[in-house]
GROMACS .gro file of C-alpha atoms in nm:
model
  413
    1UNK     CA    1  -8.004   3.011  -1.089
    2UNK     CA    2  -7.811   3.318  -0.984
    3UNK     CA    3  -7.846   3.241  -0.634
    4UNK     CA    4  -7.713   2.909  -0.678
    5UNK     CA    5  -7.439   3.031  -0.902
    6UNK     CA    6  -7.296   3.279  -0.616
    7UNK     CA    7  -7.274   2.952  -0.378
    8UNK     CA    8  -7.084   2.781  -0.604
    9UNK     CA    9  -6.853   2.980  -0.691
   10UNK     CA   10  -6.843   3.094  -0.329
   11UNK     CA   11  -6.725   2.731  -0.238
   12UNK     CA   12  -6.504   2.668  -0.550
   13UNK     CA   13  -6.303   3.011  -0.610
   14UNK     CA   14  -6.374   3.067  -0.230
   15UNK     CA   15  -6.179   2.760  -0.170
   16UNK     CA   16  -5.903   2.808  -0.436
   17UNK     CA   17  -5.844   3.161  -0.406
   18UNK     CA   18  -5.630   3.224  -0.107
   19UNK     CA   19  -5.429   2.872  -0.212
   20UNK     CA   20  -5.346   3.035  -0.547
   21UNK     CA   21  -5.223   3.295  -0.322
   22UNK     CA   22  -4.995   3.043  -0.117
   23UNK     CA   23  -4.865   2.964  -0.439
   24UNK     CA   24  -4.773   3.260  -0.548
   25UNK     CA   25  -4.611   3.358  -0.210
   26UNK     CA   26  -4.365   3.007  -0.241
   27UNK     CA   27  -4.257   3.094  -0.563
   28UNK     CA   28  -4.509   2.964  -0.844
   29UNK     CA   29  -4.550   3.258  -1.057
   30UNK     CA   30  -4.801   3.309  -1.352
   31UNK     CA   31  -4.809   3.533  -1.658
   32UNK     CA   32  -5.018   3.921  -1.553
   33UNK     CA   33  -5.375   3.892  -1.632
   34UNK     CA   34  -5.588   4.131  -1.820
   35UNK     CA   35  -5.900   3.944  -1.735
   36UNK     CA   36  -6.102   4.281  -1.699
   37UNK     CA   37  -5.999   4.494  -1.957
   38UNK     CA   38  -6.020   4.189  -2.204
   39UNK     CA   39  -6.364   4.099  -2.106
   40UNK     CA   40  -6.484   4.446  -2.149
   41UNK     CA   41  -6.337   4.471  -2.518
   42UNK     CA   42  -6.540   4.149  -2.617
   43UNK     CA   43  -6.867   4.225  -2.482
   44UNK     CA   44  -6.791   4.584  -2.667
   45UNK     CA   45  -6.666   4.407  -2.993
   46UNK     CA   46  -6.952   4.165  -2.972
   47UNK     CA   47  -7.254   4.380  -2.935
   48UNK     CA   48  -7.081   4.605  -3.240
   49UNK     CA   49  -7.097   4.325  -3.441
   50UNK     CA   50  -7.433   4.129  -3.359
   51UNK     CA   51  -7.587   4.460  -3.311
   52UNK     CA   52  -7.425   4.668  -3.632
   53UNK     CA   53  -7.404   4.924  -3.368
   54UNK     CA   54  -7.435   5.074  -2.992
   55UNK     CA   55  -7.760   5.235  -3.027
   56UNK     CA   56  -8.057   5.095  -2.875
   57UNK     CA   57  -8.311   4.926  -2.901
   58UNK     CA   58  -8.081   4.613  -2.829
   59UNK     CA   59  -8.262   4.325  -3.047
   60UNK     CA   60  -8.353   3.974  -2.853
   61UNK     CA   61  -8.059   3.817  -3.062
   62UNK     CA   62  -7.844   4.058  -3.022
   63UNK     CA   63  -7.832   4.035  -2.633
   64UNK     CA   64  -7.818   3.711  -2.646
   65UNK     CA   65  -7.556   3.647  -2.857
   66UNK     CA   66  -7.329   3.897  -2.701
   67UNK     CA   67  -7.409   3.737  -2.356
   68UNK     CA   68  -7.333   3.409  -2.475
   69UNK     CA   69  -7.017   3.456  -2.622
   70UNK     CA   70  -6.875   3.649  -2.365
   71UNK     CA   71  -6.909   3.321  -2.167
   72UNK     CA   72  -6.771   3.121  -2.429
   73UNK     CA   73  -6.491   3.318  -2.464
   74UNK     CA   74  -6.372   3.292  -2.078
   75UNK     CA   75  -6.460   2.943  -2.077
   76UNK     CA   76  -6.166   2.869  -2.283
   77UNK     CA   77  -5.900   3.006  -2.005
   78UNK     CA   78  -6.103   2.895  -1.717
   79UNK     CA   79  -6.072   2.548  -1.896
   80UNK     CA   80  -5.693   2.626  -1.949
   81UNK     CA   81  -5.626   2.780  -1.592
   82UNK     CA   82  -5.796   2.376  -1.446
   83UNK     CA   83  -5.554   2.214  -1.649
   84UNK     CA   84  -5.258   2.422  -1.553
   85UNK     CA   85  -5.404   2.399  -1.173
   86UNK     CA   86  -5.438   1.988  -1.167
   87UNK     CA   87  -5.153   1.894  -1.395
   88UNK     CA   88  -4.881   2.192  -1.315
   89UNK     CA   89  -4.923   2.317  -0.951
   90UNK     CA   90  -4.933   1.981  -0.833
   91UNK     CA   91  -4.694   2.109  -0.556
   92UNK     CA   92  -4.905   2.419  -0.468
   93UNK     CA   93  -4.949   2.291  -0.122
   94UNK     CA   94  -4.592   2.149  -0.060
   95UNK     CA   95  -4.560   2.397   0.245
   96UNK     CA   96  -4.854   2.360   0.415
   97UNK     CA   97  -4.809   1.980   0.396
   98UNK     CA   98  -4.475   1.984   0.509
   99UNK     CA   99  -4.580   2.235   0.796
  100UNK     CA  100  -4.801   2.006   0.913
  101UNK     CA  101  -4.595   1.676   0.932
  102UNK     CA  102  -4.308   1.913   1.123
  103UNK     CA  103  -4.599   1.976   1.374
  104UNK     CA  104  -4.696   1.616   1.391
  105UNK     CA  105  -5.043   1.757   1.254
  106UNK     CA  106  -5.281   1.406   1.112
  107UNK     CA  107  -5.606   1.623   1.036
  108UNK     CA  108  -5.739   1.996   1.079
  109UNK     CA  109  -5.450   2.163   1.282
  110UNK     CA  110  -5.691   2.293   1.585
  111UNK     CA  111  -5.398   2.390   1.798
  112UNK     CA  112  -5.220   2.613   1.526
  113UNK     CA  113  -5.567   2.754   1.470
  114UNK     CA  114  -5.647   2.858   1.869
  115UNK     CA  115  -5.287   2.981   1.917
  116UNK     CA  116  -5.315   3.248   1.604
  117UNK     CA  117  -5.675   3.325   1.788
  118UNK     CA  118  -5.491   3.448   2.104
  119UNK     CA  119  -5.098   3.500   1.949
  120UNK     CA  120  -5.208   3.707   1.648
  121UNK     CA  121  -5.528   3.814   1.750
  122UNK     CA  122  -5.438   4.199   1.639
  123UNK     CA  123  -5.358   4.072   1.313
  124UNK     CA  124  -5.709   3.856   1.288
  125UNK     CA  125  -5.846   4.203   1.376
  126UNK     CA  126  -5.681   4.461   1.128
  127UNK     CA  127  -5.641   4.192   0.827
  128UNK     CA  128  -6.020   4.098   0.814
  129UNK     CA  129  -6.112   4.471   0.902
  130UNK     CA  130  -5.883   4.639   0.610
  131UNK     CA  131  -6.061   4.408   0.380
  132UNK     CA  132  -6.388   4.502   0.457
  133UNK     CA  133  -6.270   4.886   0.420
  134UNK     CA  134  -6.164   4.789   0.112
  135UNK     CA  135  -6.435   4.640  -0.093
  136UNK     CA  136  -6.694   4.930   0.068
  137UNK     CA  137  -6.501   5.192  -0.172
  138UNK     CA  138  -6.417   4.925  -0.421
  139UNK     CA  139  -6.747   4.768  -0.504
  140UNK     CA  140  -6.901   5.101  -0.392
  141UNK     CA  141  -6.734   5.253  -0.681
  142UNK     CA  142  -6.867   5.001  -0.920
  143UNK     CA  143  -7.218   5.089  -0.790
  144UNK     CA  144  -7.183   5.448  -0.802
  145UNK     CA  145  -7.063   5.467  -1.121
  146UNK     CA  146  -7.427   5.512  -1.227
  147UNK     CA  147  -7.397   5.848  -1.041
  148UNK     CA  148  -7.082   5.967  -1.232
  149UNK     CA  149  -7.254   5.844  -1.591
  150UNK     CA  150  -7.493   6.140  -1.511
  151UNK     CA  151  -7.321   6.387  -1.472
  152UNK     CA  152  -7.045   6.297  -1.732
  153UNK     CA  153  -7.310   6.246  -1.974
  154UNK     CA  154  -7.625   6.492  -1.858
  155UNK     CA  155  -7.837   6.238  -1.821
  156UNK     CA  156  -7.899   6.173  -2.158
  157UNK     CA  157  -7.710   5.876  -2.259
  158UNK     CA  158  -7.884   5.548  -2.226
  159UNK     CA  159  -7.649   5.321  -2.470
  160UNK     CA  160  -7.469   5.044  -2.279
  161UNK     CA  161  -7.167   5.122  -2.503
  162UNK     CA  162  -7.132   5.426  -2.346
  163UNK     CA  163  -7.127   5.294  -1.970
  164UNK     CA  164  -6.874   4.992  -2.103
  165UNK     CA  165  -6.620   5.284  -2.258
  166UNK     CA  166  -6.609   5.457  -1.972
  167UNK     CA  167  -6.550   5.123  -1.756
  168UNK     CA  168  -6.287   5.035  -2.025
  169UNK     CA  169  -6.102   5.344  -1.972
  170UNK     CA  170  -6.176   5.301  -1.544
  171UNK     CA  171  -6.023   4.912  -1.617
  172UNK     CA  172  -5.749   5.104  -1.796
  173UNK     CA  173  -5.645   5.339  -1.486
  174UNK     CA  174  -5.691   5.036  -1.247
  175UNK     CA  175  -5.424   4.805  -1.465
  176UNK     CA  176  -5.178   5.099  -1.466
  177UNK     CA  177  -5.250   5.090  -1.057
  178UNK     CA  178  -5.213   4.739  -1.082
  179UNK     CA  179  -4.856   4.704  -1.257
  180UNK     CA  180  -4.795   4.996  -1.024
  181UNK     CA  181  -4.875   4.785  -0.727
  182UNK     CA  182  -4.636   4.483  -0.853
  183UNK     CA  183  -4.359   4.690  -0.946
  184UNK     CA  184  -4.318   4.854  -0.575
  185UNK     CA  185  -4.492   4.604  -0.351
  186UNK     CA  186  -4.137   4.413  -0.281
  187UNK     CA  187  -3.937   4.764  -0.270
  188UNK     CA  188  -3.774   4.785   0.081
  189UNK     CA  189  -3.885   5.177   0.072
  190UNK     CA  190  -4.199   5.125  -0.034
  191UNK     CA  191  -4.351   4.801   0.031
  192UNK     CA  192  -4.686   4.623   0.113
  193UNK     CA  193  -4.770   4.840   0.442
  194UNK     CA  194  -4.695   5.166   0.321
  195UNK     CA  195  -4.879   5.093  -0.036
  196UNK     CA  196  -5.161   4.986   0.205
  197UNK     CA  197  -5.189   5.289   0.404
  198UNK     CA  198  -5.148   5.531   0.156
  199UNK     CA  199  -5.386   5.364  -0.080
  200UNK     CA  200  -5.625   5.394   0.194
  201UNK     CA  201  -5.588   5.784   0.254
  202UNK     CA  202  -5.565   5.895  -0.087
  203UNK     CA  203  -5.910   5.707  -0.143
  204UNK     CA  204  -6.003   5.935   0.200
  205UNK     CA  205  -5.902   6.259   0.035
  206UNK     CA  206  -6.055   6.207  -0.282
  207UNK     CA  207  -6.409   6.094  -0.172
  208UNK     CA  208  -6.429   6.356   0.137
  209UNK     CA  209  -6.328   6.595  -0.153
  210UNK     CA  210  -6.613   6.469  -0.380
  211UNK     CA  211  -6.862   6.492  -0.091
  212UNK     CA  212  -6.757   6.858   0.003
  213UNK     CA  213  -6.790   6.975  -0.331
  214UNK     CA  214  -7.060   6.762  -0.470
  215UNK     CA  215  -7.281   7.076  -0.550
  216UNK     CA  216  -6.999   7.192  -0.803
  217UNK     CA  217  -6.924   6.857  -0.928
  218UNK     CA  218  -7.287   6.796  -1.036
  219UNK     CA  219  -7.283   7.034  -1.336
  220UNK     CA  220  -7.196   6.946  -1.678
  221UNK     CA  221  -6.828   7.133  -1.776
  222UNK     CA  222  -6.563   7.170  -1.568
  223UNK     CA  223  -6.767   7.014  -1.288
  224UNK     CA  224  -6.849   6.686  -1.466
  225UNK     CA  225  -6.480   6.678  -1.582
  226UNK     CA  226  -6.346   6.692  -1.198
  227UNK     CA  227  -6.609   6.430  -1.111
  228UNK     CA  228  -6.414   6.236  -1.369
  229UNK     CA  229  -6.059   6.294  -1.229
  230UNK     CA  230  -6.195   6.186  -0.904
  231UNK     CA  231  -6.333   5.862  -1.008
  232UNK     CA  232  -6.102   5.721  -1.239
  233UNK     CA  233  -5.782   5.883  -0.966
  234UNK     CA  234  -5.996   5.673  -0.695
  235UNK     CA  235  -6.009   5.369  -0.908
  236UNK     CA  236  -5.612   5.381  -0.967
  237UNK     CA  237  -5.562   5.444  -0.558
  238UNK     CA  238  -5.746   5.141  -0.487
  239UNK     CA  239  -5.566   4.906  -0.724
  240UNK     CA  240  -5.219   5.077  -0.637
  241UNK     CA  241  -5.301   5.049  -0.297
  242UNK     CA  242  -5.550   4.813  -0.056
  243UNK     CA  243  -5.676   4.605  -0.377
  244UNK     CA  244  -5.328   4.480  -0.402
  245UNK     CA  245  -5.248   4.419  -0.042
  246UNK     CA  246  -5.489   4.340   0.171
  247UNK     CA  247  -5.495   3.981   0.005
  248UNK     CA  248  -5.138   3.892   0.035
  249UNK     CA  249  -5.111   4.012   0.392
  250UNK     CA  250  -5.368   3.819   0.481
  251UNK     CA  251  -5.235   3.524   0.347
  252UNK     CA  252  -4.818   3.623   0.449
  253UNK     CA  253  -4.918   3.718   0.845
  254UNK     CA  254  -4.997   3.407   0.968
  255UNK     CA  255  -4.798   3.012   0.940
  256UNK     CA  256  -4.935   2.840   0.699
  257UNK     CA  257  -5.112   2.567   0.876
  258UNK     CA  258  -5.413   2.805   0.886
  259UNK     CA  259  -5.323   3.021   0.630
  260UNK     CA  260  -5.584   2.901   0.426
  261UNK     CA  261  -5.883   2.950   0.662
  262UNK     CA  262  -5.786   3.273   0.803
  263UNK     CA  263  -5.750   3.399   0.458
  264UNK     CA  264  -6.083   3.250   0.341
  265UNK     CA  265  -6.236   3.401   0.689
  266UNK     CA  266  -6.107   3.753   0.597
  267UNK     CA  267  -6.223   3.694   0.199
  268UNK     CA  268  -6.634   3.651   0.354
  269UNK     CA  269  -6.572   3.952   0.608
  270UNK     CA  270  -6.451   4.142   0.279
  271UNK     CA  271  -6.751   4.040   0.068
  272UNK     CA  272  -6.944   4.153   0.358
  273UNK     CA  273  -6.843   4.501   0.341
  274UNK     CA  274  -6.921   4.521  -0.058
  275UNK     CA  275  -7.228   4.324   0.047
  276UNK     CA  276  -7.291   4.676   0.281
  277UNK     CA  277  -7.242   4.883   0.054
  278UNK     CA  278  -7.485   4.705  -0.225
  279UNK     CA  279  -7.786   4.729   0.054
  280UNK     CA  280  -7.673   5.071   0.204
  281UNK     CA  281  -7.634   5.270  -0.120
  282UNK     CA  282  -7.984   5.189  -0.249
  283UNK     CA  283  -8.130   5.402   0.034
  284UNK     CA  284  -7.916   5.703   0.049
  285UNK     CA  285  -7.889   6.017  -0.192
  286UNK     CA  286  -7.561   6.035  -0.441
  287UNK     CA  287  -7.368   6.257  -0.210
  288UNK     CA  288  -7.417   6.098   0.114
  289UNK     CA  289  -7.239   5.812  -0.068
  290UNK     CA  290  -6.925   5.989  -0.108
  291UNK     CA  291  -6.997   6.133   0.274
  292UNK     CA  292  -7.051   5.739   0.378
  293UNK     CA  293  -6.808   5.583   0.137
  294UNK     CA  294  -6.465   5.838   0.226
  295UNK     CA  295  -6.459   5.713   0.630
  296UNK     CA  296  -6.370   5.387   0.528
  297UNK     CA  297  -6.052   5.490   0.374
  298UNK     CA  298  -5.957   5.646   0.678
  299UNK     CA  299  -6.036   5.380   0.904
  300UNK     CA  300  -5.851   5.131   0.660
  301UNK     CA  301  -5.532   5.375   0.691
  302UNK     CA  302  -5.548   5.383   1.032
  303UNK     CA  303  -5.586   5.005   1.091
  304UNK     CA  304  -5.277   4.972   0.841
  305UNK     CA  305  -5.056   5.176   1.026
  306UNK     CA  306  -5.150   5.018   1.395
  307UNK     CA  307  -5.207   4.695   1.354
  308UNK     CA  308  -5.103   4.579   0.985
  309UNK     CA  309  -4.709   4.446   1.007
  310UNK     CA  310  -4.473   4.494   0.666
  311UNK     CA  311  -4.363   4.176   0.558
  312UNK     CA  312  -4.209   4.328   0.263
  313UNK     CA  313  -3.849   4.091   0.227
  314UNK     CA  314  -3.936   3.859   0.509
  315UNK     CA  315  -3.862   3.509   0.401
  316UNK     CA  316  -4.189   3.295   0.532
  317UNK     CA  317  -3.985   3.036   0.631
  318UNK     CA  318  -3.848   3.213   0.864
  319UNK     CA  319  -4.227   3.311   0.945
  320UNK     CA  320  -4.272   2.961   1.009
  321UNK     CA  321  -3.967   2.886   1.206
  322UNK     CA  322  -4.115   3.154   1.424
  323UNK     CA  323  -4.414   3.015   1.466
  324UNK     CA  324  -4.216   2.661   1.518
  325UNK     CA  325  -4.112   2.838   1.860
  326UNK     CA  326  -4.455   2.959   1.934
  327UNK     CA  327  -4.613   2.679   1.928
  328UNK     CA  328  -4.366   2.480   2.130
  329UNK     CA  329  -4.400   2.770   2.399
  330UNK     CA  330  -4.075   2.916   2.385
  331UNK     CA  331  -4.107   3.223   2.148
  332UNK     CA  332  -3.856   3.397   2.355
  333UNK     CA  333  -3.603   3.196   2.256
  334UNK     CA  334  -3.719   3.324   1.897
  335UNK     CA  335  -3.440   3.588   1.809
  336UNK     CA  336  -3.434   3.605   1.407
  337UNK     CA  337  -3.574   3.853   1.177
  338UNK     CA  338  -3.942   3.751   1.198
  339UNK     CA  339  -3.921   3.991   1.492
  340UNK     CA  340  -3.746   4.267   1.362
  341UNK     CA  341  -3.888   4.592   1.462
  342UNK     CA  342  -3.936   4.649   1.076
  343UNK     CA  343  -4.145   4.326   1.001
  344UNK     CA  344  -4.408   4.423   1.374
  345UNK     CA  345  -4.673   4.637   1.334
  346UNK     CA  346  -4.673   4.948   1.563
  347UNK     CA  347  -4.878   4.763   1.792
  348UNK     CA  348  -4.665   4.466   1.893
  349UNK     CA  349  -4.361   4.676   1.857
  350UNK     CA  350  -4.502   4.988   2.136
  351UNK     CA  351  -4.731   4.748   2.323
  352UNK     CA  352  -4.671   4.408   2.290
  353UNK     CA  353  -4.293   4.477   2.249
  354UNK     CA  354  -4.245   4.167   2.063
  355UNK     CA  355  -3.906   4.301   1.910
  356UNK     CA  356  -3.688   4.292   2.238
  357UNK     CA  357  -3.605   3.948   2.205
  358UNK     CA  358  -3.439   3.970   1.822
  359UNK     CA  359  -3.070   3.944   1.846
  360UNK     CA  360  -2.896   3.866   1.502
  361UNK     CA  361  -2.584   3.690   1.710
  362UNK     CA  362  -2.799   3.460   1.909
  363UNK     CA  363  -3.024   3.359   1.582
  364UNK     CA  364  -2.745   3.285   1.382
  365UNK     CA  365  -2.607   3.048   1.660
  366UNK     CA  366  -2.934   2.924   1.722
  367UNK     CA  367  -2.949   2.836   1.316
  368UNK     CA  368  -2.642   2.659   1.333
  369UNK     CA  369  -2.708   2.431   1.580
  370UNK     CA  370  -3.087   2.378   1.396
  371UNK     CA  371  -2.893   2.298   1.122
  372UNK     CA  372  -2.666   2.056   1.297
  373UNK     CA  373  -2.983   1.869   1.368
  374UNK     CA  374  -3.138   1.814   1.051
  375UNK     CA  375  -2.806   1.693   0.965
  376UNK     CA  376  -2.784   1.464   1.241
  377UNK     CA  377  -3.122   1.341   1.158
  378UNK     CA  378  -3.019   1.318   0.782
  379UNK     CA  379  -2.756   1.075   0.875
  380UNK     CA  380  -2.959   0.858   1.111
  381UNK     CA  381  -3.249   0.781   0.843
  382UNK     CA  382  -3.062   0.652   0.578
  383UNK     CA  383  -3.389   0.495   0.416
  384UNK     CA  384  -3.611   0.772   0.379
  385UNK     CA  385  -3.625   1.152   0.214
  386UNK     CA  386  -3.630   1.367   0.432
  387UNK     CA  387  -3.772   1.608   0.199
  388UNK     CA  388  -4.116   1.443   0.196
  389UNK     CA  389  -4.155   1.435   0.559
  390UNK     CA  390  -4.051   1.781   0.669
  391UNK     CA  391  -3.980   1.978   0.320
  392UNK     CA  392  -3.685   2.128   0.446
  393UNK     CA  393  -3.295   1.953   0.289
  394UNK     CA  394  -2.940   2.000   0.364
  395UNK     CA  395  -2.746   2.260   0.188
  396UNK     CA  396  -2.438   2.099  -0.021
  397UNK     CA  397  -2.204   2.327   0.102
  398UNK     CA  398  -2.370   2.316   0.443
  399UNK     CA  399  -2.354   1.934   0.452
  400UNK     CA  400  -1.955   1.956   0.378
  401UNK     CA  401  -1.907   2.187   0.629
  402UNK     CA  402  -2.066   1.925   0.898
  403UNK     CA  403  -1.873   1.651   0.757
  404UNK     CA  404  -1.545   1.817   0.761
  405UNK     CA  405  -1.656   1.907   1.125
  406UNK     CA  406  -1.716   1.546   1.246
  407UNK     CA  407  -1.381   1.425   1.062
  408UNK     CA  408  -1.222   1.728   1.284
  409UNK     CA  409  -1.387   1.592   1.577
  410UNK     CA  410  -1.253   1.239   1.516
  411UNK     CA  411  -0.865   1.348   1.421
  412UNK     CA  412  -0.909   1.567   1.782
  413UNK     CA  413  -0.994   1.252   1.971
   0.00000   0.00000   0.00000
């Protein structure tokens, strides 16, 4: 039953995850969720009050009633979070439709997909790699956990409560990462690479530190109290840091006709590094977990800084209008801001030098006359909205300006 649980929710939140994503990234924005921390409280509150206490033995009722309701209790927003999905979002995928009827797409967009396989295959490469180097630590750190209830506790403590307070206070350092995270992750000095990389190497230090020192860590004191520093710093690193990123660049790097899979690809290749670390960690000793675990931050940092570009205050419509060009073959004719030097990763700015065609003049002249177009076409089909068939619409001010401009025209002749 477990087994079959994990494949569907593998196919259902697997499915839905990197659209709620999309969503979010066009401007649909929900209320901040304290799913974790919440959940933790009631399975607490719960066993305190079917239990009368923390203490074991746990009683058969008492288990089960505390399991039970736990469900219950999350089965109420999951219920709520359907209805707002089918009823409210009905829009959710209003740009990937309408990026699809701009590219004459009928069905799976094949051509999008093989042209981000050889355009963007640097990105493919980091995106799905960074995610992987994220859930090793971040799952890894769930597993060890075990490990740092041992030495925070000598050993001695075998009450559940005791393992969920100390998760309730590691769920408490990862929400102030997380509000962290969405305070600075649209900062022009700060942003989604930098947060990235950092993240990364701070989650390097820490664990290499943990793993040099273990000896001194694994005493009760001072040691067991810098054990604790380390893992609830490391848990704060990774929500103010990869945890945060690593799924919205995934989904913001590439157009959105196969934003979806490549996002979905790089969500299984993630899964398979925490999948790693569940098998890997069952056969090694508690320090050559840290020694294991603390490479992966570095690798993740250095992937972010090569190959990981900062889309931190690109519009992704101008993402797509890029990838407009791209696809029609002519992406040196591409000169707008997708291009920047600040929006390329090192790698396509040193090797690929994808930034020597931007030219803010050009663009803007090239907009105009892009513009002119849509207007043109506007005018010519009088009978249908062209909002359904391309998603884009004329600008009030920007349609007076072309109508003054033909009346111009016409009083010239």
């Amino acid at each position: 039953m477990y087994a079959w649980s994990l494949l569907w929710f593998g196919i259902g939140v697997g499915g839905e995850y990197p659209m709620t994503s999309i969503t979010a990234m066009e401007g649909v924005h929900g209320q901040p969720r304290w799913g974790q921390l919440v959940n933790q409280v009631v399975l607490i509150l719960a066993l305190l009050t079917f239990h009368s206490g923390g203490s074991p033995p746990y009683g058969e009722v008492a288990t089960q009633y505390t399991f039970r309701i736990s469900f219950a209790f999350i089965a109420i927003f999951l219920l709520f979070l359907i209805y707002i999905r089918v009823f409210k979002l009905k829009n959710a995928n209003q740009s990937f439709n309408a990026s699809r009827k701009r590219g004459r797409v009928t069905g799976y967009d094949v051509t999008s997909l093989r042209l981000v396989m050889g355009h963007y295959w640097h990105r493919l490469f980091a995106t799905s790699l960074c995610w992987f180097c994220n859930d090793f630590p971040f799952y890894g750190n769930q597993i060890f956990r075990n490990v740092f209830l041992q030495l925070v506790t000598g050993g001695n403590s075998s009450e559940v409560t005791t393992l969920w307070l100390y998760n309730l206070v590691n769920v408490g350092c990862e929400l102030v990462g997380y509000y962290l995270a969405a305070l600075l992750i649209d900062h022009k000095l700060y942003g989604r690479k930098r947060m990235q990389a950092v993240g990364f190497l701070m989650n390097f230090v820490l664990f290499i530190i943990a793993a040099a020192i273990f000896p001194k860590l694994d005493t009760m004191g001072a040691g067991a109290h810098g054990f604790e520093f380390i893992y609830f710093f490391s848990s704060f690193w990774i929500q103010f840091g990869p945890n945060s990123t690593t799924f919205l660049v995934a989904g913001e790097v590439y157009p959105s006709p196969v934003r979806a899979t490549a996002h979905g690809l790089f969500a299984a290749v993630g899964k398979c590094g925490a999948l790693t670390a569940t098998v890997l960690y069952n056969y090694i000793g508690s320090r050559t977990k840290f020694w294991v675990v603390c490479w992966f931050g570095l690798i993740g940092f250095c992937l972010a800084v090569v190959f990981i570009p900062d889309t931190t205050g690109l519009d992704l419509r101008e993402q797509e209008r890029y990838w407009l060009f791209v696809r029609e073959g002519r992406q040196d004719e591409y000169h707008g801001i997708a291009i920047h030097p600040r929006h390329l990763s090192l790698f396509e700015k040193v090797i690929l030098k994808r930034g020597r065609n931007y030219d803010p003049e050009l663009d803007q002249k090239a907009k105009i006359e892009e513009l002119r177009s849509l207007y043109d076409r506007v005018n010519s089909e009088k009978g249908t909205e062209l909002g359904e068939e391309t998603g884009e619409s004329i600008d009030e001010k920007v349609s007076t300006y072309f109508d003054w401009e033909k009346t111009k025209e016409v009083h010239t002749i």
